[in-house]
Coordinates of C-alpha atoms (C1' of nucleotides) in Angstrom, one line a residue:
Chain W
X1 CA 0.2 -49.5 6.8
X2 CA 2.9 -51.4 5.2
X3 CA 6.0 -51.0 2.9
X4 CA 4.2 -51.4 -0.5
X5 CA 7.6 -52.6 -1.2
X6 CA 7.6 -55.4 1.3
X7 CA 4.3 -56.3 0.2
X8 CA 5.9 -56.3 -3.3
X9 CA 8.6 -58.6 -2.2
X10 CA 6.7 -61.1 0.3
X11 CA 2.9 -61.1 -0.8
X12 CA 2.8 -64.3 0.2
X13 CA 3.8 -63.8 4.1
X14 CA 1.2 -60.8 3.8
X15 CA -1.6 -63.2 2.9
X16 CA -0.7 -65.4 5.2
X17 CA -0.7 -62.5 8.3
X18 CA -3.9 -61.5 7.1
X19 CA -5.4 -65.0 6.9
X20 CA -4.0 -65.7 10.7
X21 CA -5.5 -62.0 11.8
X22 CA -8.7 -63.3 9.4
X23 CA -8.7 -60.1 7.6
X24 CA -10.9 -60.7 4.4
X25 CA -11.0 -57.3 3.3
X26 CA -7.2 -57.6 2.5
X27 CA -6.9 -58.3 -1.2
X28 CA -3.1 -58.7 -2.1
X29 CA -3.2 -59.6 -6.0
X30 CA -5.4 -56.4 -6.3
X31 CA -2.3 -54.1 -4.5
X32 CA 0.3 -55.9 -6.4
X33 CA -1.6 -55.4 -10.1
X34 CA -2.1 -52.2 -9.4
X35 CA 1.2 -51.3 -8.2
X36 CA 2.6 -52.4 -11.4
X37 CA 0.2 -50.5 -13.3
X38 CA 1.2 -47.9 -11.6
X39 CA 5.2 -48.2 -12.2
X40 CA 4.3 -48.8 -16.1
X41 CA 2.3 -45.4 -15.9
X42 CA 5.0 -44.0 -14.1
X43 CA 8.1 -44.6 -16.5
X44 CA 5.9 -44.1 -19.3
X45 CA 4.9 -40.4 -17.6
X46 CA 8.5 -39.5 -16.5
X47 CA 10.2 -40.1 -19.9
X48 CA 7.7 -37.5 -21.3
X49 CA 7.9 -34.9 -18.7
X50 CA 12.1 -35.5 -19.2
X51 CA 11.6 -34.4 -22.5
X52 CA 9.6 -31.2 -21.7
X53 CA 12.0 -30.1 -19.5
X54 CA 14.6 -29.9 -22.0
X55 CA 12.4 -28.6 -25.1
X56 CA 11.2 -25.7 -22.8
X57 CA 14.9 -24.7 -21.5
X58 CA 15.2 -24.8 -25.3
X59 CA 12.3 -22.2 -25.8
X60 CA 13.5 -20.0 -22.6
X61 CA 17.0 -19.7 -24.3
X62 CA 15.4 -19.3 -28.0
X63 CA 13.1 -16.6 -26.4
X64 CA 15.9 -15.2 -24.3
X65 CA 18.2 -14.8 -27.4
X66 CA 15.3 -12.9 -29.3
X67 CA 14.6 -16.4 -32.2
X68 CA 11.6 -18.0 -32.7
X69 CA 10.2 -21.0 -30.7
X70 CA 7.2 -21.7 -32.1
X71 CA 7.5 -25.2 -33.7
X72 CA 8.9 -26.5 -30.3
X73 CA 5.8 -24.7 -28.7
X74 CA 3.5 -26.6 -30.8
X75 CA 4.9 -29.9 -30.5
X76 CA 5.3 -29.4 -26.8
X77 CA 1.5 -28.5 -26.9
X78 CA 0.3 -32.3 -27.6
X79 CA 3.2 -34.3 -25.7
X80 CA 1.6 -31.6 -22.7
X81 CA -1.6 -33.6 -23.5
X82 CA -0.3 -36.7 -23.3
X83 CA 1.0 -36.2 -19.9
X84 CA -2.2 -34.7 -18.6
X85 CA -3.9 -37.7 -19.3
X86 CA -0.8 -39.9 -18.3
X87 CA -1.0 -38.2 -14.9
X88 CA -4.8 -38.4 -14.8
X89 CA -4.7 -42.0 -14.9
X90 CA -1.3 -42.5 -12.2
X91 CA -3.5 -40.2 -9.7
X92 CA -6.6 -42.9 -10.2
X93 CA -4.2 -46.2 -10.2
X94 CA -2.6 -44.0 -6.7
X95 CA -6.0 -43.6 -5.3
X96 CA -7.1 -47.1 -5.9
X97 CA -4.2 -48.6 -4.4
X98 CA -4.0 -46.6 -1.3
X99 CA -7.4 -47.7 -0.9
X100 CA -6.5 -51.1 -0.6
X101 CA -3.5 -50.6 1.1
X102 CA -5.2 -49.1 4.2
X103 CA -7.0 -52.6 4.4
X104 CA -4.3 -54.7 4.5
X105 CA -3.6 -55.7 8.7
X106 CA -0.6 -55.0 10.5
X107 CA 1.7 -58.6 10.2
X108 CA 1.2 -60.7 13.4
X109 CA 4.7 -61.0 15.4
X110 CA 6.5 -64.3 14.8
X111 CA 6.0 -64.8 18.3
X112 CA 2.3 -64.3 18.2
X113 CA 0.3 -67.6 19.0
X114 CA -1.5 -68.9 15.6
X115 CA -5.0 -69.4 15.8
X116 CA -8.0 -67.5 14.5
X117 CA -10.1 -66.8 18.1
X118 CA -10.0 -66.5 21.3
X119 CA -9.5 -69.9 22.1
X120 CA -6.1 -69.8 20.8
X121 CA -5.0 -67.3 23.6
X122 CA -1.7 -68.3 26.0
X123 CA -1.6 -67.7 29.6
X124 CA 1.1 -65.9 30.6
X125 CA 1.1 -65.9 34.3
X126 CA -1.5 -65.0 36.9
X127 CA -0.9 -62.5 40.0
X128 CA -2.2 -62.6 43.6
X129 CA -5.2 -64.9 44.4
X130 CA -8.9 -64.8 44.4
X131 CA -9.9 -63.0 47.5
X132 CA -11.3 -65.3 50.5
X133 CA -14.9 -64.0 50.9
X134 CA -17.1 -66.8 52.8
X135 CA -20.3 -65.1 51.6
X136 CA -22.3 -64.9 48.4
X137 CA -20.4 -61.9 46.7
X138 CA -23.2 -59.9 45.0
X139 CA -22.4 -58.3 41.7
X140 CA -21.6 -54.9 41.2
X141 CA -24.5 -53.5 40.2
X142 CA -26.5 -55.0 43.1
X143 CA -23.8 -54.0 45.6
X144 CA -23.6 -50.5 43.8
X145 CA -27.5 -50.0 44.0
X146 CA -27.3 -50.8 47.6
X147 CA -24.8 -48.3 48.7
X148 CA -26.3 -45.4 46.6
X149 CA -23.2 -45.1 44.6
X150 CA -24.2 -46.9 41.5
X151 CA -27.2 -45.5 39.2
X152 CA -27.9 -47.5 36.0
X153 CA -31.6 -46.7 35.9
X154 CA -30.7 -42.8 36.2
X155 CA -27.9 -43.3 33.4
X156 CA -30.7 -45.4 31.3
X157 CA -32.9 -41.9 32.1
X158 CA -29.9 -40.1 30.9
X159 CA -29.1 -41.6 27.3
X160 CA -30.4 -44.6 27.0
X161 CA -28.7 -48.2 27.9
X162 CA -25.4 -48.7 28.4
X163 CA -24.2 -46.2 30.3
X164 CA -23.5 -45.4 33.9
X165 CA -24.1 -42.9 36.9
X166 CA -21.8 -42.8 39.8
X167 CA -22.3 -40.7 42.8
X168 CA -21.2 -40.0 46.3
X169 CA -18.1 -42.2 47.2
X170 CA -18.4 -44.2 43.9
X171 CA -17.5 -40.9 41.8
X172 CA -15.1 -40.0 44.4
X173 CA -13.2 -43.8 43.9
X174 CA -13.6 -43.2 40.4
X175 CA -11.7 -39.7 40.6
X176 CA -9.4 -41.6 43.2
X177 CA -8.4 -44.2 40.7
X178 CA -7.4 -41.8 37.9
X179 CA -5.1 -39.6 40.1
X180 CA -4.1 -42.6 41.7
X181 CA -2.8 -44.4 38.2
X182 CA -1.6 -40.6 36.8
X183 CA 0.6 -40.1 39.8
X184 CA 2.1 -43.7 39.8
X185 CA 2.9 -44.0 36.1
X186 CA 3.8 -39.8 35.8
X187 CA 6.2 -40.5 38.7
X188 CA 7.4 -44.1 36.6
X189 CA 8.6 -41.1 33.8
X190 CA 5.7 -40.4 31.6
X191 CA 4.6 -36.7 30.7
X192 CA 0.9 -36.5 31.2
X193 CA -0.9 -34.8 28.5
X194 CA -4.3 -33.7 28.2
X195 CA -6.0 -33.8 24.7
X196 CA -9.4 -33.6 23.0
X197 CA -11.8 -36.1 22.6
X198 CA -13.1 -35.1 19.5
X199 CA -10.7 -35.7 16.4
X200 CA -10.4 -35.9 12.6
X201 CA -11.0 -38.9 10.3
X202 CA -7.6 -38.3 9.4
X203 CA -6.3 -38.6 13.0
X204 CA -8.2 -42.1 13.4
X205 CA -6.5 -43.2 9.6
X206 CA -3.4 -42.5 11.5
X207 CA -3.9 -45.2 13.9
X208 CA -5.7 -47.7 12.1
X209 CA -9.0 -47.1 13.6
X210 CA -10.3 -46.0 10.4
X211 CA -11.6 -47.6 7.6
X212 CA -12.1 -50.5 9.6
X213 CA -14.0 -50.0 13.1
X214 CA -16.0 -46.8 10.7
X215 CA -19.1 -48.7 12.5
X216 CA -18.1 -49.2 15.9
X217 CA -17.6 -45.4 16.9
X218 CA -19.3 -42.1 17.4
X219 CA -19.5 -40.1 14.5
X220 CA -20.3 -36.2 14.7
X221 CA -21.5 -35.9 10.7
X222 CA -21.9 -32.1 10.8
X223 CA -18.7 -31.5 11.5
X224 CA -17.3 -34.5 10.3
X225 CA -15.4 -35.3 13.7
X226 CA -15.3 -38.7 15.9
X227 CA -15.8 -39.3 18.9
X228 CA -12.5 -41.0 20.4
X229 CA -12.5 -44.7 21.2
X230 CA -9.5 -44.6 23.3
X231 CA -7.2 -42.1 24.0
X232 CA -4.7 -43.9 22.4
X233 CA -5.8 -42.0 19.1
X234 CA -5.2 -38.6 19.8
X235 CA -1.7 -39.1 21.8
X236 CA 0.0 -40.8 19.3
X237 CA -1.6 -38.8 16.9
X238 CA 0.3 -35.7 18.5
X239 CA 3.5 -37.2 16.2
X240 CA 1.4 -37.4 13.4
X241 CA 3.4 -35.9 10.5
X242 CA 6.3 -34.8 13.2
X243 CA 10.2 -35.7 12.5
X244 CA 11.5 -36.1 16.0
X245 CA 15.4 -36.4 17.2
X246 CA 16.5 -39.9 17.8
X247 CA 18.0 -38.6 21.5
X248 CA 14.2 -38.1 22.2
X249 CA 13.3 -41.4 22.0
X250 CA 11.7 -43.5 24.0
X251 CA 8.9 -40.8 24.1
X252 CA 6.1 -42.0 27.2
X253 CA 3.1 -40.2 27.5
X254 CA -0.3 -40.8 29.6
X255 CA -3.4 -39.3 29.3
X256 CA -6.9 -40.0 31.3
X257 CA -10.1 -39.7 29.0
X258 CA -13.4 -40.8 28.1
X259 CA -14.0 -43.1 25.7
X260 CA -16.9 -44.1 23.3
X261 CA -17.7 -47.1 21.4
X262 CA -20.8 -48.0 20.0
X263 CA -20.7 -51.6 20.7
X264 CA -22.5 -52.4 17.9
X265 CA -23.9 -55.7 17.4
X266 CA -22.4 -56.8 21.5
X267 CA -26.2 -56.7 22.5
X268 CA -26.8 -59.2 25.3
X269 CA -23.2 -59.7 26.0
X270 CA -21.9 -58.7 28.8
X271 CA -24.4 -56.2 29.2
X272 CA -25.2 -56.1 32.8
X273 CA -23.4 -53.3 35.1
X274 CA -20.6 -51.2 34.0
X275 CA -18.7 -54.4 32.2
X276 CA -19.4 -53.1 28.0
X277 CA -20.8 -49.7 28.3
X278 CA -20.9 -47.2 25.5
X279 CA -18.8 -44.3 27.7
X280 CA -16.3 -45.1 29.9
X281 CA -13.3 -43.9 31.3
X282 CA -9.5 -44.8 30.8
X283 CA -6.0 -43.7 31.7
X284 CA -4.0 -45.1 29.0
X285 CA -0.1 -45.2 28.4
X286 CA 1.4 -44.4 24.7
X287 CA 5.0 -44.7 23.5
X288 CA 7.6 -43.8 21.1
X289 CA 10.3 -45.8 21.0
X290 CA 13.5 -47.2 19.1
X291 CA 13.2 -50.3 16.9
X292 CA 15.5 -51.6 18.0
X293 CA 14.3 -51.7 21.8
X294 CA 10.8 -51.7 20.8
X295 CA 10.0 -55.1 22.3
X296 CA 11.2 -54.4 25.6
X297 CA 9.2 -51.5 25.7
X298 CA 6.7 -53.8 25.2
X299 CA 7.3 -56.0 28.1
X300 CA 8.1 -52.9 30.4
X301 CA 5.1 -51.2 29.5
X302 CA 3.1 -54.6 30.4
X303 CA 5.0 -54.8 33.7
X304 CA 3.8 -51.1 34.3
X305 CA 0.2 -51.8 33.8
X306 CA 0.7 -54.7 36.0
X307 CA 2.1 -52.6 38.8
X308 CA -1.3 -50.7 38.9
X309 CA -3.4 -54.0 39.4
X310 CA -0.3 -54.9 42.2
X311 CA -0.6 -52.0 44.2
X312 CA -4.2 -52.3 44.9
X313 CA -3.7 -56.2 45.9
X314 CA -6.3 -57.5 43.0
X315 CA -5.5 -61.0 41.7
X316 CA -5.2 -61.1 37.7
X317 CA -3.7 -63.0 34.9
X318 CA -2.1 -62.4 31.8
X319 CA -2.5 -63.6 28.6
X320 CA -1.3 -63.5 24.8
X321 CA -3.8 -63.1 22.1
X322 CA -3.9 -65.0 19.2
X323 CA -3.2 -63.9 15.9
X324 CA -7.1 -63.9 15.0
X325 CA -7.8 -62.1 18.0
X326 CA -5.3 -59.1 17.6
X327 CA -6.7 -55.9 16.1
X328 CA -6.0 -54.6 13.1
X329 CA -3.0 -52.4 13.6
X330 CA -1.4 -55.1 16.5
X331 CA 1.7 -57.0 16.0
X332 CA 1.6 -58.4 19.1
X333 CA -1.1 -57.5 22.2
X334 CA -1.0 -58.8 26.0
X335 CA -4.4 -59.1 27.6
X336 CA -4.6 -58.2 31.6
X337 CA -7.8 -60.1 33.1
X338 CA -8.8 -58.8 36.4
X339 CA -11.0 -61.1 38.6
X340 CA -14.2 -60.4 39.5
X341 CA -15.9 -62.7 42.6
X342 CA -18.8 -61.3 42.0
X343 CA -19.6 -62.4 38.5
X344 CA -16.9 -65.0 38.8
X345 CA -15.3 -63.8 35.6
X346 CA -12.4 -62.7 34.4
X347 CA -12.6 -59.0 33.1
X348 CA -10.6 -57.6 30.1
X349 CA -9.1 -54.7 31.5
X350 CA -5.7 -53.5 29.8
X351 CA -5.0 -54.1 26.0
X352 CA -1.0 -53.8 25.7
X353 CA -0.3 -53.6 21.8
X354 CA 3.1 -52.9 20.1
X355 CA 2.0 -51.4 16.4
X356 CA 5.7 -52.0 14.6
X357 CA 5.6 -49.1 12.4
X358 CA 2.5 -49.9 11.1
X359 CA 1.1 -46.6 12.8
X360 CA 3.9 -44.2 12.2
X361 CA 3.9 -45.3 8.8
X362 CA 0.1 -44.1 8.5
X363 CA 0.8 -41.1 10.7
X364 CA 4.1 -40.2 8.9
X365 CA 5.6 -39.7 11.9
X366 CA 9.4 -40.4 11.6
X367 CA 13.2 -39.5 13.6
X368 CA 16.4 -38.9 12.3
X369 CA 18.4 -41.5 13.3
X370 CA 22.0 -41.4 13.6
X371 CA 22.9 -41.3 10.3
X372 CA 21.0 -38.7 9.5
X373 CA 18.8 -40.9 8.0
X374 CA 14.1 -40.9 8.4
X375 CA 13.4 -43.9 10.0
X376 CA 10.0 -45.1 11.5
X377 CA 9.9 -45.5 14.9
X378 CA 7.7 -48.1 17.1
X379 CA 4.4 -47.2 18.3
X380 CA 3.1 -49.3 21.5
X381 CA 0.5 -48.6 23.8
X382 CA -1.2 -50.0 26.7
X383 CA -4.9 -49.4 29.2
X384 CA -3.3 -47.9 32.5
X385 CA -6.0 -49.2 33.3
X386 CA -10.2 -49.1 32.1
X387 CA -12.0 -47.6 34.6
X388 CA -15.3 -49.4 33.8
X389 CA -14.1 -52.4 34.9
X390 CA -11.9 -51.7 37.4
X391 CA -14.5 -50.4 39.9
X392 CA -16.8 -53.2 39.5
X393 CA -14.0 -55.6 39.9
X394 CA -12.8 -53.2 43.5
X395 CA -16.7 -53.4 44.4
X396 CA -16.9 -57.3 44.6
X397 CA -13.6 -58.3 45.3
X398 CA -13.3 -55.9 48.5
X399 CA -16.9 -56.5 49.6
X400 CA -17.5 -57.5 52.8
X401 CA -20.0 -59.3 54.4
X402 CA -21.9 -56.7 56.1
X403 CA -22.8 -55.2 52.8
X404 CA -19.7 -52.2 53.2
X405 CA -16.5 -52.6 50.5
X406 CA -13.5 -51.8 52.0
X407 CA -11.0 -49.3 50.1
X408 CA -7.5 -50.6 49.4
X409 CA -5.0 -48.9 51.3
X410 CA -3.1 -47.3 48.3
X411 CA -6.8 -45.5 47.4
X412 CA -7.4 -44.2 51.4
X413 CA -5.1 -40.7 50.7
X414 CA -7.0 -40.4 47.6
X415 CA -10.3 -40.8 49.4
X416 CA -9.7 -38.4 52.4
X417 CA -8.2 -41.3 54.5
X418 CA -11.5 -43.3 54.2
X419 CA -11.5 -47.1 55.1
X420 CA -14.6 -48.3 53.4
X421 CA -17.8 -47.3 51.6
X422 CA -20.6 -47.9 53.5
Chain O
rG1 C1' -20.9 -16.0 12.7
rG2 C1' -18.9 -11.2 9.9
rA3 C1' -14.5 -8.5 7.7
rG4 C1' -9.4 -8.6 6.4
rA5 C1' -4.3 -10.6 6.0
rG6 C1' -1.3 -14.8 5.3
rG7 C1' 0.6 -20.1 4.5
rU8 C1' 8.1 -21.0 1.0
rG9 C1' 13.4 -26.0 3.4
rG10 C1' 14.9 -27.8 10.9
rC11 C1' 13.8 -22.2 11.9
rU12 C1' 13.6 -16.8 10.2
rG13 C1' 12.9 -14.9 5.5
rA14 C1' 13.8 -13.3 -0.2
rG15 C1' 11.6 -14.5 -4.5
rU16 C1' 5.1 -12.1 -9.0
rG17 C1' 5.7 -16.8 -15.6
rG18 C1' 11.7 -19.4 -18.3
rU19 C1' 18.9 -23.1 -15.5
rC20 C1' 14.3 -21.7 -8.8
rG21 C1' 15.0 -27.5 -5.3
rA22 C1' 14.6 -22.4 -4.4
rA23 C1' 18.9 -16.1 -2.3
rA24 C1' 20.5 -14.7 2.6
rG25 C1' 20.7 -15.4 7.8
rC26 C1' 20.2 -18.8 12.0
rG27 C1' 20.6 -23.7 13.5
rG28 C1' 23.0 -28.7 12.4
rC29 C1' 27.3 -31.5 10.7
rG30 C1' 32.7 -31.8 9.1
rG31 C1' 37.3 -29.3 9.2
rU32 C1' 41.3 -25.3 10.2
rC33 C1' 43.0 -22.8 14.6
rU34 C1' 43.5 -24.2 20.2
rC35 C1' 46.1 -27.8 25.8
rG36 C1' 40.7 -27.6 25.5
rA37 C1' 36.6 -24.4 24.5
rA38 C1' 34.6 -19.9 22.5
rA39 C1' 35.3 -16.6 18.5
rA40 C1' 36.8 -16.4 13.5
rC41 C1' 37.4 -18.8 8.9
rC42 C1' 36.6 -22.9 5.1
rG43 C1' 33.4 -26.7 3.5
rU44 C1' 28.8 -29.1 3.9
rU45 C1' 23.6 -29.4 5.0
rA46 C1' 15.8 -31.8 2.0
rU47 C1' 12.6 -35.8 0.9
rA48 C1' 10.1 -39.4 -1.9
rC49 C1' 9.6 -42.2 -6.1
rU50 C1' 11.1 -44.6 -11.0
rC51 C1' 14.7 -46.9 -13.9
rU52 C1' 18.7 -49.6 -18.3
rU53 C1' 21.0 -48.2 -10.2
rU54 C1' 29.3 -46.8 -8.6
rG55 C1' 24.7 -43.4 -12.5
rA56 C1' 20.4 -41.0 -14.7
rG57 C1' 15.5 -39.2 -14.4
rU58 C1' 10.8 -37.3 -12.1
rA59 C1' 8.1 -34.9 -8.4
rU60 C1' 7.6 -31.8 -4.1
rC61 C1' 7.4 -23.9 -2.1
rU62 C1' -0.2 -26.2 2.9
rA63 C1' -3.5 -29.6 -0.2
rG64 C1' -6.5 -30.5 -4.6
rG65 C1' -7.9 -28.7 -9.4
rG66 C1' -7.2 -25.1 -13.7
rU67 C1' -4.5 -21.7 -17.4
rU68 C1' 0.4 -22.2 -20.1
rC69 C1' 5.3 -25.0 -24.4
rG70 C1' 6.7 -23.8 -19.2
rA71 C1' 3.9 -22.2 -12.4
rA72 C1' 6.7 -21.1 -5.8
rU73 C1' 5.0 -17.0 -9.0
rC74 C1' -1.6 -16.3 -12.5
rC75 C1' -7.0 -18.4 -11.5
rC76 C1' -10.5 -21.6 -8.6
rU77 C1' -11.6 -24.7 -4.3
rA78 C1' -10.5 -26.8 0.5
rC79 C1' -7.9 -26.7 5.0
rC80 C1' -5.0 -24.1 8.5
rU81 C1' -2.8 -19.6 11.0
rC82 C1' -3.1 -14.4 12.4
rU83 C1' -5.8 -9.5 13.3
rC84 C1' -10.4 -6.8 14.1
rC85 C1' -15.8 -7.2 15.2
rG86 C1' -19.8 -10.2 17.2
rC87 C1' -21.1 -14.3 20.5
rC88 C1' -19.6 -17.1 24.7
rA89 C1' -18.0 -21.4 29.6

RNA sequence: GGAGAGGUGGCUGAGUGGUCGAAAGCGGCGGUCUCGAAAACCGUUAUACUCUUUGAGUAUCUAGGGUUCGAAUCCCUACCUCUCCGCCA
């Protein structure tokens, strides 16, 4: 969410930030008539209710002192009308325009490359090298079937496609990776929390997820709940409507769910093997931080998503997105892309997004800042990393050419000391 | 799922129709005292919005409606919390 009154002040750059994001649901000349409707209403309304309050400290003194009242009472009776009616309309105009507020996009960074796809994406840098394997490197899911760790056909069974069964030692790397990222980045200083996956529509306003991406997740209608998307929801959500103390600040949480997307309308891309499945797991990273610092958080929290990729030796590269390819709530978003040999690709695996106040604004999450003053602080968070995509990416890139895939050293004490899968 | 009780400021807690934005205490902040600290004492301590913006006004006692000239206070609804019963990994 935005200041109204910035919007007020610069529609202009707000068109122009939605236009770059290509938001067409954003309609800025609606928000700004509306909001001056609704300061007319509002002047009009509090002049009235100014003068009730002094004709009926009038009648509590008249009443008090034994006199009659009743001419004030009467002519009290219709200006009480007038403000019912007053305040009937402000709470429509109010409704209206917080509507459309919650459409309009979080304003790219000035730093964010322009460009309304994809294509318009910066690399960064790139890490490590592709791996030397003289030997066709079979996909994932081939490699996966082969070893009997992999089961699409028995997750097909299960719920139908796009999903994914792992067993023996492919559950056990699974369940190796997330300790594995959970010890590094709990040990780098942030508090791991465990929350629910299941959360209000309220909870996903707070973070932008809703009205916007209503179609691309699970809803529970009987209870009115939603399945989470990313665990990014319900962390920051934990501040939702919380004041906290500026010495509390940078706040750095981490938290290892399941996610659910519907993947609506992504039929036949990138539907093979675990690479856009409608479950999947994540450790993700969420903080709280300063304004002030807020975009060297953002860089540290890249470089700590990084350092997961590092210590298992794969190559990857990073990139900026483009204004049109940042989400909603995004001021600015780094991209990790994790080779694959297998599919030759480059996989999307970490989404590192600094929000502005765009979410605690939503959430009304605030701090007291030195002068005693509500401020809202900076919301950032960042994939620590996707499951989903890392295994498939460990499967082919450590594959061997006697059909085994060798487990990176940092894994081995997670795996019981084992050296490969075989 | 059934029955009951309750939701007041950062916290505890008073207030059942008329200067109540709200007593008191705790906590916080500033000061006096002190070499310093503690104690004691004094003062101070919400947020948002509107405007004719060194000032004035309006709103806010979980939320949304209603009654009334006037609602923290009465009525209705929703949500949440607690207690007991039932069910249950």
């Amino acid at each position: 969410m935005l200041d109204l009154r910035f919007i007020r002040e610069n529609p202009d750059l707000v068109k122009t930030g939605a236009a770059n994001k290509n938001e067409k649901k954003c309609d800025v000349d609606a928000i700004l008539k509306l909001d001056e409707q609704r300061r007319e209403i509002i002047h009009n309304v509090e002049h009235l209710k100014a003068e009730r309050n002094k004709a009926t400290a009038e009648i509590a003194r008249k009443k008090k002192a034994g006199e009659a009242a009743d001419d004030a009472i009467a002519a009290m009776r219709e200006v009480g009308k007038e403000i019912a009616s007053l305040d009937n309309d402000l709470r429509k105009v109010d409704e209206d325009l917080n509507g459309l507020l919650l459409w309009v996009p979080n304003m790219p960074h000035e730093s964010a490359p322009v460009g309304l796809d994809e294509s318009a994406n910066v690399l960064v840098r790139t890490w490590g090298e592709k791996p030397k394997q003289d030997f066709e490197v079979l996909p994932h899911w081939e490699i996966g079937e082969k070893l009997g760790i992999l089961d699409l056909e028995g997750a097909t069974n299960l719920s139908g496609a796009g999903f994914y069964v792992l067993k023996g030692a492919g559950a056990r790397l699974e369940r190796a990776l997330i300790s594995y990222m959970l010890d590094m980045h709990v040990a780098d200083g942030y508090e791991e929390v465990k929350v629910p996956h299941i959360v209000t529509a309220d909870t996903m306003r707070g973070t932008g997820q809703l009205p916007k991406l209503e179609d691309d997740m699970y809803r529970i209608e009987s209870d009115d709940l939603y399945l989470i998307p990313t665990a990014e929801v319900p962390v920051t959500n934990l501040y939702k409507k919380k004041i906290i103390d500026e010495d509390d600040l940078p706040i750095k949480m981490v938290a290892h769910t399941p996610c659910f997307r519907r993947e609506a309308g992504a039929a036949g891309k990138d539907t093979r093997g675990m690479i856009r499945v409608h479950q999947f797991d994540k450790v993700e990273m969420v903080k709280i931080v300063h304004p002030d610092n807020s975009y060297d958080e953002l860089e540290t929290l890249v470089a700590q998503a990084e350092k997961v990729l590092q210590g298992l030796g794969l190559h990857y590269q990073v990139t900026e997105l483009a204004t049109g390819d940042l989400s909603f709530a995004a001021a600015k978003c780094y991209d990790l892309e994790l080779w694959a040999s297998g599919i030759e690709k480059y996989l999307e695996i970490s989404s590192i997004s600094i929000f502005e106040s765009f979410q605690s604004r939503r959430m009304n999450c605030r701090f007291r800042n030195k002068e005693k003053k509500l401020e809202f602080p900076h919301t950032l968070n960042g994939s620590g990393v996707a499951l989903a995509r890392l295994i498939p990416a460990i499967l082919e890139n450590y594959q061997n050419s006697d059909g085994t895939v060798s487990i990176p050293d940092a894994l081995q004490p997670y795996m019981n000391g084992a050296t490969r899968i075989e």
